[in-house]
Structure formats: C-alpha cells, structure tokens
Amino acid sequence: MRITLKIWRQDGAGDAGRLVTYEVDGVTEDMSFLEMLDVLNEELTEAGEEPVAFESDCREGICGACGFMVNGVAHGPERTTLCQLHMRSFSDGDTLTLEPFRATAFPIVKDLVVDRSSYDRIIESGGYISVNTGAAVDANSTPVPKVAADRAFDAATCIGCGACAAACPNAAGMLFLGAKITHLGELPQGQPERDSRVINMTNQHDEEGFGGCTNIGECAAVCPKGIPLDVISQLNKDLRKAL
C-alpha cells in the first residue's frame, strides 16, 4: 500500500507548528501503525531529515505510552491503542492526518509527543491507599463482594493513555479520574481515604487545566480499555458525599 501522511511537526511547546506531507510506500496490512511510522522515520533519517517524534514503549497495548489523533480520532478508527492498530484498517491511497492530543493539560513536547504528567500529579494527590508495612496480609482476611471486585478490576484497567481527554470537546479528564476513584472506592482497603481522595484528586484535576464533563460520551467511545461512562457518575456521587 501507499499511504499519504499529513503529520503535525512542532519543535517545542513555544514554537509554531505545521502539517507536513509525507508519502510512505510498501506498507503492508500486517504492519502496526507505529511500525509504519518506523519505516517513515528510517527513510527520513537516511535522507538526513529529522524523524517524526512519537511515543511508544511496550507496543502491546498495556502501558498507554502511545497515542495521538488519526484523522481527528484518538488512537484512530479502531477502539484500541495506537500501537495495536494495524494498517489493515486502511486502504491503499488513503490520506491520514496525524496530530498530537489537544488539551490544555497536555502541552506539546515535540511533534506528536505531549506531556501527560498531569495525570501523574492527579494520582499523587490521592490515588493510593494506606497500608501497614510488614508481611503481606492473607488474601482472604478482607472479604470483597464479587460485584464490587469486578467493578474495581474493570475500572483499574485504565492505562492513563489520555485518549479520553483528547476526545472530549471540553478536554476533561473525568473518565480517567472516575476510573481511579472508582477502582479504589469499591474496595474495603480504599475506604479510609475515600472522602479526602475524591476531593484532592478532583481539585488537582481542575488545577491541571482539564475541563468539566458535560456527558457527551466521546471519552468512553475512544477508551481502548472500555472504561464505562458510569465511573464519572460514581465520581460525582463520591464528591457530593465528601463535600
């Protein structure tokens, strides 16, 4: 396949960005999207040009490091992480526009790379539980109802990729925040800090420059881990109770 790429190139947060067009030939349907970009970068390097900056780590859909917009959709047309998106989802001759995630709380570092450390600061503000040091507690010493355990595990699958905030017209990080609040709040071990957690993490979310949720649902539609929209309802319920 031959693919035309219009890629956002930007040297840094304070620099003006622009779309630059590239042609990539010899693309196979079995290539992942990032492997296709690897081919482009090899060609750019051989030509003495600056390769396109993008993030990746595990390339197995686990870590959430990869992610940018493909034709205006976070992670592209399939509901998966970008590293797991394959070129079979496209056709020969397609033109694809690649842009970084757009959110005030995700400043551009370079090209398709954004700084998502705002998520880390939200976690630091309260996304933890207090436990005693020493030997591990027996697994059966604290019973957890199956319904609560399943809901906690479902919420805990959030990988913090940032697609939810990038897809939201308000650039809200509420799906991410709701997932972190829900997966700890459903467990007995998460109860001591439950009220302070939701207050502190919500305040940090707002301080980072994320917008507010207006229940449009774009966040859940693009989430590669299928985090349900109702974690935001749980977040709001906990916040009202804590206040």
PDB file of C-alpha atoms in Angstrom:
ATOM      1  CA  MET A   1       0.000   0.000   0.000  1.00  0.00           C
ATOM      2  CA  ARG A   2       0.942   3.615  -0.490  1.00  0.00           C
ATOM      3  CA  ILE A   3      -0.160   5.938   2.307  1.00  0.00           C
ATOM      4  CA  THR A   4      -0.066   9.731   2.390  1.00  0.00           C
ATOM      5  CA  LEU A   5       0.605  11.161   5.826  1.00  0.00           C
ATOM      6  CA  LYS A   6      -0.024  14.736   6.902  1.00  0.00           C
ATOM      7  CA  ILE A   7       1.885  14.952  10.169  1.00  0.00           C
ATOM      8  CA  TRP A   8       1.963  17.776  12.692  1.00  0.00           C
ATOM      9  CA  ARG A   9       5.573  18.909  13.143  1.00  0.00           C
ATOM     10  CA  GLN A  10       6.442  21.192  16.045  1.00  0.00           C
ATOM     11  CA  ASP A  11       9.861  21.676  17.626  1.00  0.00           C
ATOM     12  CA  GLY A  12       8.563  22.597  21.086  1.00  0.00           C
ATOM     13  CA  ALA A  13       5.698  23.978  23.139  1.00  0.00           C
ATOM     14  CA  GLY A  14       6.590  27.574  22.318  1.00  0.00           C
ATOM     15  CA  ASP A  15       7.146  27.046  18.607  1.00  0.00           C
ATOM     16  CA  ALA A  16       4.702  27.327  15.730  1.00  0.00           C
ATOM     17  CA  GLY A  17       3.560  24.004  14.353  1.00  0.00           C
ATOM     18  CA  ARG A  18       2.649  22.952  10.824  1.00  0.00           C
ATOM     19  CA  LEU A  19       1.367  19.973   8.880  1.00  0.00           C
ATOM     20  CA  VAL A  20       3.994  18.334   6.677  1.00  0.00           C
ATOM     21  CA  THR A  21       3.069  15.803   3.981  1.00  0.00           C
ATOM     22  CA  TYR A  22       4.966  12.531   3.551  1.00  0.00           C
ATOM     23  CA  GLU A  23       4.469   9.537   1.266  1.00  0.00           C
ATOM     24  CA  VAL A  24       5.104   6.044   2.628  1.00  0.00           C
ATOM     25  CA  ASP A  25       5.284   3.257   0.080  1.00  0.00           C
ATOM     26  CA  GLY A  26       5.468  -0.500   0.574  1.00  0.00           C
ATOM     27  CA  VAL A  27       3.154  -0.531   3.576  1.00  0.00           C
ATOM     28  CA  THR A  28       1.728  -3.982   4.332  1.00  0.00           C
ATOM     29  CA  GLU A  29      -1.578  -4.670   6.049  1.00  0.00           C
ATOM     30  CA  ASP A  30       0.221  -6.646   8.774  1.00  0.00           C
ATOM     31  CA  MET A  31       2.239  -3.634   9.914  1.00  0.00           C
ATOM     32  CA  SER A  32       1.145  -1.891  13.065  1.00  0.00           C
ATOM     33  CA  PHE A  33       0.614   1.841  12.783  1.00  0.00           C
ATOM     34  CA  LEU A  34       3.796   2.535  14.698  1.00  0.00           C
ATOM     35  CA  GLU A  35       5.777   0.123  12.540  1.00  0.00           C
ATOM     36  CA  MET A  36       4.601   2.109   9.536  1.00  0.00           C
ATOM     37  CA  LEU A  37       5.919   5.260  11.220  1.00  0.00           C
ATOM     38  CA  ASP A  38       9.195   3.442  11.930  1.00  0.00           C
ATOM     39  CA  VAL A  39       9.552   2.884   8.186  1.00  0.00           C
ATOM     40  CA  LEU A  40       8.940   6.586   7.554  1.00  0.00           C
ATOM     41  CA  ASN A  41      11.490   7.592  10.183  1.00  0.00           C
ATOM     42  CA  GLU A  42      14.115   5.274   8.717  1.00  0.00           C
ATOM     43  CA  GLU A  43      13.610   6.942   5.347  1.00  0.00           C
ATOM     44  CA  LEU A  44      13.810  10.412   6.901  1.00  0.00           C
ATOM     45  CA  THR A  45      16.981   9.517   8.791  1.00  0.00           C
ATOM     46  CA  GLU A  46      18.642   8.137   5.664  1.00  0.00           C
ATOM     47  CA  ALA A  47      17.721  11.359   3.846  1.00  0.00           C
ATOM     48  CA  GLY A  48      19.316  13.436   6.605  1.00  0.00           C
ATOM     49  CA  GLU A  49      15.968  14.790   7.831  1.00  0.00           C
ATOM     50  CA  GLU A  50      14.591  14.963  11.366  1.00  0.00           C
ATOM     51  CA  PRO A  51      12.484  11.865  12.198  1.00  0.00           C
ATOM     52  CA  VAL A  52       8.955  12.298  13.495  1.00  0.00           C
ATOM     53  CA  ALA A  53       8.787  12.242  17.293  1.00  0.00           C
ATOM     54  CA  PHE A  54       6.117   9.972  18.768  1.00  0.00           C
ATOM     55  CA  GLU A  55       5.852   7.969  21.983  1.00  0.00           C
ATOM     56  CA  SER A  56       5.868   4.214  22.464  1.00  0.00           C
ATOM     57  CA  ASP A  57       7.084   1.701  24.994  1.00  0.00           C
ATOM     58  CA  CYS A  58       5.598  -1.789  25.309  1.00  0.00           C
ATOM     59  CA  ARG A  59       3.833  -1.726  21.926  1.00  0.00           C
ATOM     60  CA  GLU A  60       1.482  -4.361  23.325  1.00  0.00           C
ATOM     61  CA  GLY A  61      -1.452  -2.165  24.343  1.00  0.00           C
ATOM     62  CA  ILE A  62      -0.510  -2.309  28.017  1.00  0.00           C
ATOM     63  CA  CYS A  63       1.348   0.830  29.053  1.00  0.00           C
ATOM     64  CA  GLY A  64      -0.619   3.654  27.405  1.00  0.00           C
ATOM     65  CA  ALA A  65       2.524   5.478  26.244  1.00  0.00           C
ATOM     66  CA  CYS A  66       1.479   5.709  22.606  1.00  0.00           C
ATOM     67  CA  GLY A  67      -1.337   7.882  21.395  1.00  0.00           C
ATOM     68  CA  PHE A  68      -2.199  10.731  19.054  1.00  0.00           C
ATOM     69  CA  MET A  69      -5.026  11.721  16.737  1.00  0.00           C
ATOM     70  CA  VAL A  70      -5.555   9.919  13.426  1.00  0.00           C
ATOM     71  CA  ASN A  71      -7.991  11.796  11.184  1.00  0.00           C
ATOM     72  CA  GLY A  72      -9.366  13.543  14.249  1.00  0.00           C
ATOM     73  CA  VAL A  73      -9.939  10.386  16.320  1.00  0.00           C
ATOM     74  CA  ALA A  74      -7.846   9.481  19.364  1.00  0.00           C
ATOM     75  CA  HIS A  75      -5.938   6.244  18.600  1.00  0.00           C
ATOM     76  CA  GLY A  76      -7.518   6.063  15.135  1.00  0.00           C
ATOM     77  CA  PRO A  77     -10.592   4.305  13.719  1.00  0.00           C
ATOM     78  CA  GLU A  78     -10.436   1.157  15.854  1.00  0.00           C
ATOM     79  CA  ARG A  79     -11.148   1.033  19.589  1.00  0.00           C
ATOM     80  CA  THR A  80      -7.661   0.029  20.616  1.00  0.00           C
ATOM     81  CA  THR A  81      -4.327   1.555  21.494  1.00  0.00           C
ATOM     82  CA  LEU A  82      -2.456   3.074  18.576  1.00  0.00           C
ATOM     83  CA  CYS A  83       0.335   0.514  18.807  1.00  0.00           C
ATOM     84  CA  GLN A  84      -2.247  -2.237  18.273  1.00  0.00           C
ATOM     85  CA  LEU A  85      -3.887  -0.503  15.321  1.00  0.00           C
ATOM     86  CA  HIS A  86      -2.841  -2.272  12.121  1.00  0.00           C
ATOM     87  CA  MET A  87      -2.641  -0.954   8.609  1.00  0.00           C
ATOM     88  CA  ARG A  88      -5.315  -3.422   7.506  1.00  0.00           C
ATOM     89  CA  SER A  89      -7.736  -0.825   8.892  1.00  0.00           C
ATOM     90  CA  PHE A  90      -6.776   1.450   5.976  1.00  0.00           C
ATOM     91  CA  SER A  91      -6.737   1.209   2.193  1.00  0.00           C
ATOM     92  CA  ASP A  92      -4.168   1.836  -0.500  1.00  0.00           C
ATOM     93  CA  GLY A  93      -4.024   5.527  -1.338  1.00  0.00           C
ATOM     94  CA  ASP A  94      -5.523   6.745   1.940  1.00  0.00           C
ATOM     95  CA  THR A  95      -4.516  10.141   3.299  1.00  0.00           C
ATOM     96  CA  LEU A  96      -4.140  10.241   7.069  1.00  0.00           C
ATOM     97  CA  THR A  97      -3.745  13.346   9.221  1.00  0.00           C
ATOM     98  CA  LEU A  98      -1.727  12.779  12.402  1.00  0.00           C
ATOM     99  CA  GLU A  99      -1.910  15.338  15.208  1.00  0.00           C
ATOM    100  CA  PRO A 100      -0.962  15.320  18.898  1.00  0.00           C
ATOM    101  CA  PHE A 101      -3.579  15.054  21.627  1.00  0.00           C
ATOM    102  CA  ARG A 102      -5.130  18.508  22.077  1.00  0.00           C
ATOM    103  CA  ALA A 103      -5.743  19.505  25.704  1.00  0.00           C
ATOM    104  CA  THR A 104      -4.510  22.408  27.804  1.00  0.00           C
ATOM    105  CA  ALA A 105      -3.280  19.929  30.404  1.00  0.00           C
ATOM    106  CA  PHE A 106      -1.249  18.048  27.729  1.00  0.00           C
ATOM    107  CA  PRO A 107       1.314  20.597  26.454  1.00  0.00           C
ATOM    108  CA  ILE A 108       3.117  19.597  23.271  1.00  0.00           C
ATOM    109  CA  VAL A 109       6.696  18.455  23.765  1.00  0.00           C
ATOM    110  CA  LYS A 110       7.571  17.799  20.124  1.00  0.00           C
ATOM    111  CA  ASP A 111       5.657  16.724  17.027  1.00  0.00           C
ATOM    112  CA  LEU A 112       3.167  14.047  18.205  1.00  0.00           C
ATOM    113  CA  VAL A 113       4.515  13.872  21.766  1.00  0.00           C
ATOM    114  CA  VAL A 114       2.624  15.555  24.600  1.00  0.00           C
ATOM    115  CA  ASP A 115       3.407  15.861  28.299  1.00  0.00           C
ATOM    116  CA  ARG A 116       0.856  13.797  30.247  1.00  0.00           C
ATOM    117  CA  SER A 117       2.491  14.219  33.644  1.00  0.00           C
ATOM    118  CA  SER A 118      -0.690  15.993  34.765  1.00  0.00           C
ATOM    119  CA  TYR A 119      -2.191  12.516  35.148  1.00  0.00           C
ATOM    120  CA  ASP A 120       0.724  11.545  37.398  1.00  0.00           C
ATOM    121  CA  ARG A 121       0.124  14.554  39.621  1.00  0.00           C
ATOM    122  CA  ILE A 122      -3.557  13.638  39.924  1.00  0.00           C
ATOM    123  CA  ILE A 123      -2.554  10.159  41.109  1.00  0.00           C
ATOM    124  CA  GLU A 124      -0.007  11.612  43.534  1.00  0.00           C
ATOM    125  CA  SER A 125      -2.686  13.806  45.089  1.00  0.00           C
ATOM    126  CA  GLY A 126      -4.730  10.861  46.336  1.00  0.00           C
ATOM    127  CA  GLY A 127      -4.703   7.751  44.174  1.00  0.00           C
ATOM    128  CA  TYR A 128      -3.421   5.411  46.830  1.00  0.00           C
ATOM    129  CA  ILE A 129      -4.418   3.528  49.999  1.00  0.00           C
ATOM    130  CA  SER A 130      -2.758   3.415  53.432  1.00  0.00           C
ATOM    131  CA  VAL A 131      -1.398   0.015  54.418  1.00  0.00           C
ATOM    132  CA  ASN A 132       0.773  -1.263  57.226  1.00  0.00           C
ATOM    133  CA  THR A 133       4.276  -2.343  56.303  1.00  0.00           C
ATOM    134  CA  GLY A 134       5.439  -5.856  57.037  1.00  0.00           C
ATOM    135  CA  ALA A 135       4.225  -9.247  55.915  1.00  0.00           C
ATOM    136  CA  ALA A 136       1.537  -9.424  53.249  1.00  0.00           C
ATOM    137  CA  VAL A 137      -1.997  -9.722  54.559  1.00  0.00           C
ATOM    138  CA  ASP A 138      -3.698 -13.041  53.859  1.00  0.00           C
ATOM    139  CA  ALA A 139      -5.762 -12.724  50.702  1.00  0.00           C
ATOM    140  CA  ASN A 140      -8.933 -13.969  52.387  1.00  0.00           C
ATOM    141  CA  SER A 141      -8.703 -11.815  55.517  1.00  0.00           C
ATOM    142  CA  THR A 142     -10.719  -8.970  53.940  1.00  0.00           C
ATOM    143  CA  PRO A 143     -13.753 -10.330  52.067  1.00  0.00           C
ATOM    144  CA  VAL A 144     -14.708  -8.357  48.945  1.00  0.00           C
ATOM    145  CA  PRO A 145     -18.116  -8.917  47.307  1.00  0.00           C
ATOM    146  CA  LYS A 146     -17.737 -10.209  43.758  1.00  0.00           C
ATOM    147  CA  VAL A 147     -19.784  -7.381  42.250  1.00  0.00           C
ATOM    148  CA  ALA A 148     -17.528  -4.807  43.923  1.00  0.00           C
ATOM    149  CA  ALA A 149     -14.372  -6.709  42.971  1.00  0.00           C
ATOM    150  CA  ASP A 150     -15.424  -6.973  39.324  1.00  0.00           C
ATOM    151  CA  ARG A 151     -16.271  -3.280  39.138  1.00  0.00           C
ATOM    152  CA  ALA A 152     -12.973  -2.356  40.793  1.00  0.00           C
ATOM    153  CA  PHE A 153     -11.000  -4.503  38.370  1.00  0.00           C
ATOM    154  CA  ASP A 154     -12.870  -3.086  35.373  1.00  0.00           C
ATOM    155  CA  ALA A 155     -12.057   0.477  36.460  1.00  0.00           C
ATOM    156  CA  ALA A 156      -8.460  -0.446  37.260  1.00  0.00           C
ATOM    157  CA  THR A 157      -7.803  -1.415  33.645  1.00  0.00           C
ATOM    158  CA  CYS A 158      -7.413   2.311  32.812  1.00  0.00           C
ATOM    159  CA  ILE A 159      -3.885   2.813  31.443  1.00  0.00           C
ATOM    160  CA  GLY A 160      -3.876   6.609  31.524  1.00  0.00           C
ATOM    161  CA  CYS A 161      -3.250   6.992  27.805  1.00  0.00           C
ATOM    162  CA  GLY A 162      -5.038  10.361  27.645  1.00  0.00           C
ATOM    163  CA  ALA A 163      -7.392   9.496  24.782  1.00  0.00           C
ATOM    164  CA  CYS A 164     -10.429  10.400  26.892  1.00  0.00           C
ATOM    165  CA  ALA A 165      -9.258  13.969  27.475  1.00  0.00           C
ATOM    166  CA  ALA A 166      -8.147  14.341  23.860  1.00  0.00           C
ATOM    167  CA  ALA A 167     -11.534  13.202  22.548  1.00  0.00           C
ATOM    168  CA  CYS A 168     -13.579  15.344  24.927  1.00  0.00           C
ATOM    169  CA  PRO A 169     -14.702  18.702  23.447  1.00  0.00           C
ATOM    170  CA  ASN A 170     -14.038  20.191  26.896  1.00  0.00           C
ATOM    171  CA  ALA A 171     -10.667  18.414  27.286  1.00  0.00           C
ATOM    172  CA  ALA A 172     -11.939  16.885  30.530  1.00  0.00           C
ATOM    173  CA  GLY A 173     -10.028  14.110  32.259  1.00  0.00           C
ATOM    174  CA  MET A 174     -13.097  12.885  34.107  1.00  0.00           C
ATOM    175  CA  LEU A 175     -13.142   9.335  32.709  1.00  0.00           C
ATOM    176  CA  PHE A 176      -9.552   8.835  33.867  1.00  0.00           C
ATOM    177  CA  LEU A 177     -10.328  10.452  37.226  1.00  0.00           C
ATOM    178  CA  GLY A 178     -13.555   8.481  37.619  1.00  0.00           C
ATOM    179  CA  ALA A 179     -11.743   5.214  36.918  1.00  0.00           C
ATOM    180  CA  LYS A 180      -9.108   5.919  39.565  1.00  0.00           C
ATOM    181  CA  ILE A 181     -11.708   6.992  42.130  1.00  0.00           C
ATOM    182  CA  THR A 182     -13.981   4.009  41.424  1.00  0.00           C
ATOM    183  CA  HIS A 183     -11.417   1.236  41.479  1.00  0.00           C
ATOM    184  CA  LEU A 184     -10.185   2.244  44.947  1.00  0.00           C
ATOM    185  CA  GLY A 185     -13.575   3.302  46.295  1.00  0.00           C
ATOM    186  CA  GLU A 186     -15.149  -0.085  45.575  1.00  0.00           C
ATOM    187  CA  LEU A 187     -12.680  -1.928  47.821  1.00  0.00           C
ATOM    188  CA  PRO A 188     -12.643  -2.114  51.647  1.00  0.00           C
ATOM    189  CA  GLN A 189      -8.970  -1.110  51.622  1.00  0.00           C
ATOM    190  CA  GLY A 190      -9.869   2.139  49.894  1.00  0.00           C
ATOM    191  CA  GLN A 191     -12.395   3.391  52.438  1.00  0.00           C
ATOM    192  CA  PRO A 192     -10.176   5.281  54.962  1.00  0.00           C
ATOM    193  CA  GLU A 193      -9.150   7.930  52.384  1.00  0.00           C
ATOM    194  CA  ARG A 194     -12.298   7.780  50.287  1.00  0.00           C
ATOM    195  CA  ASP A 195     -13.536  11.311  51.035  1.00  0.00           C
ATOM    196  CA  SER A 196     -10.145  13.031  51.019  1.00  0.00           C
ATOM    197  CA  ARG A 197      -9.161  11.115  47.884  1.00  0.00           C
ATOM    198  CA  VAL A 198     -12.036  12.337  45.734  1.00  0.00           C
ATOM    199  CA  ILE A 199     -11.687  15.925  46.949  1.00  0.00           C
ATOM    200  CA  ASN A 200      -7.920  16.100  46.466  1.00  0.00           C
ATOM    201  CA  MET A 201      -7.868  14.354  43.105  1.00  0.00           C
ATOM    202  CA  THR A 202     -10.756  16.427  41.740  1.00  0.00           C
ATOM    203  CA  ASN A 203      -9.071  19.650  42.869  1.00  0.00           C
ATOM    204  CA  GLN A 204      -5.822  18.568  41.229  1.00  0.00           C
ATOM    205  CA  HIS A 205      -7.695  17.681  38.030  1.00  0.00           C
ATOM    206  CA  ASP A 206      -9.076  21.208  37.885  1.00  0.00           C
ATOM    207  CA  GLU A 207      -5.734  22.817  38.753  1.00  0.00           C
ATOM    208  CA  GLU A 208      -4.082  20.999  35.856  1.00  0.00           C
ATOM    209  CA  GLY A 209      -6.378  22.781  33.402  1.00  0.00           C
ATOM    210  CA  PHE A 210      -8.722  19.965  32.427  1.00  0.00           C
ATOM    211  CA  GLY A 211     -12.262  20.980  31.526  1.00  0.00           C
ATOM    212  CA  GLY A 212     -15.535  19.859  33.043  1.00  0.00           C
ATOM    213  CA  CYS A 213     -17.663  16.900  31.967  1.00  0.00           C
ATOM    214  CA  THR A 214     -20.880  17.601  30.075  1.00  0.00           C
ATOM    215  CA  ASN A 215     -21.781  13.926  29.461  1.00  0.00           C
ATOM    216  CA  ILE A 216     -21.115  13.893  25.732  1.00  0.00           C
ATOM    217  CA  GLY A 217     -19.574  10.418  25.961  1.00  0.00           C
ATOM    218  CA  GLU A 218     -16.719  10.789  23.462  1.00  0.00           C
ATOM    219  CA  CYS A 219     -14.296   9.742  26.215  1.00  0.00           C
ATOM    220  CA  ALA A 220     -15.822   6.289  26.676  1.00  0.00           C
ATOM    221  CA  ALA A 221     -16.242   5.859  22.906  1.00  0.00           C
ATOM    222  CA  VAL A 222     -12.476   6.021  22.292  1.00  0.00           C
ATOM    223  CA  CYS A 223     -11.209   4.422  25.516  1.00  0.00           C
ATOM    224  CA  PRO A 224      -9.067   1.441  24.429  1.00  0.00           C
ATOM    225  CA  LYS A 225      -9.819  -0.401  27.673  1.00  0.00           C
ATOM    226  CA  GLY A 226     -13.573   0.124  27.560  1.00  0.00           C
ATOM    227  CA  ILE A 227     -13.870   2.088  30.804  1.00  0.00           C
ATOM    228  CA  PRO A 228     -17.640   2.645  31.248  1.00  0.00           C
ATOM    229  CA  LEU A 229     -19.057   6.155  31.378  1.00  0.00           C
ATOM    230  CA  ASP A 230     -20.742   5.477  34.713  1.00  0.00           C
ATOM    231  CA  VAL A 231     -17.440   5.816  36.589  1.00  0.00           C
ATOM    232  CA  ILE A 232     -17.985   9.572  36.177  1.00  0.00           C
ATOM    233  CA  SER A 233     -21.359   9.196  37.913  1.00  0.00           C
ATOM    234  CA  GLN A 234     -19.592   7.363  40.736  1.00  0.00           C
ATOM    235  CA  LEU A 235     -17.023  10.157  40.936  1.00  0.00           C
ATOM    236  CA  ASN A 236     -19.768  12.788  41.224  1.00  0.00           C
ATOM    237  CA  LYS A 237     -21.632  10.729  43.819  1.00  0.00           C
ATOM    238  CA  ASP A 238     -18.497  10.351  45.961  1.00  0.00           C
ATOM    239  CA  LEU A 239     -17.669  14.038  45.608  1.00  0.00           C
ATOM    240  CA  ARG A 240     -21.122  15.168  46.695  1.00  0.00           C
ATOM    241  CA  LYS A 241     -20.943  12.865  49.720  1.00  0.00           C
ATOM    242  CA  ALA A 242     -17.431  14.017  50.649  1.00  0.00           C
ATOM    243  CA  LEU A 243     -18.349  17.682  50.489  1.00  0.00           C
TER     244      LEU A 243
END
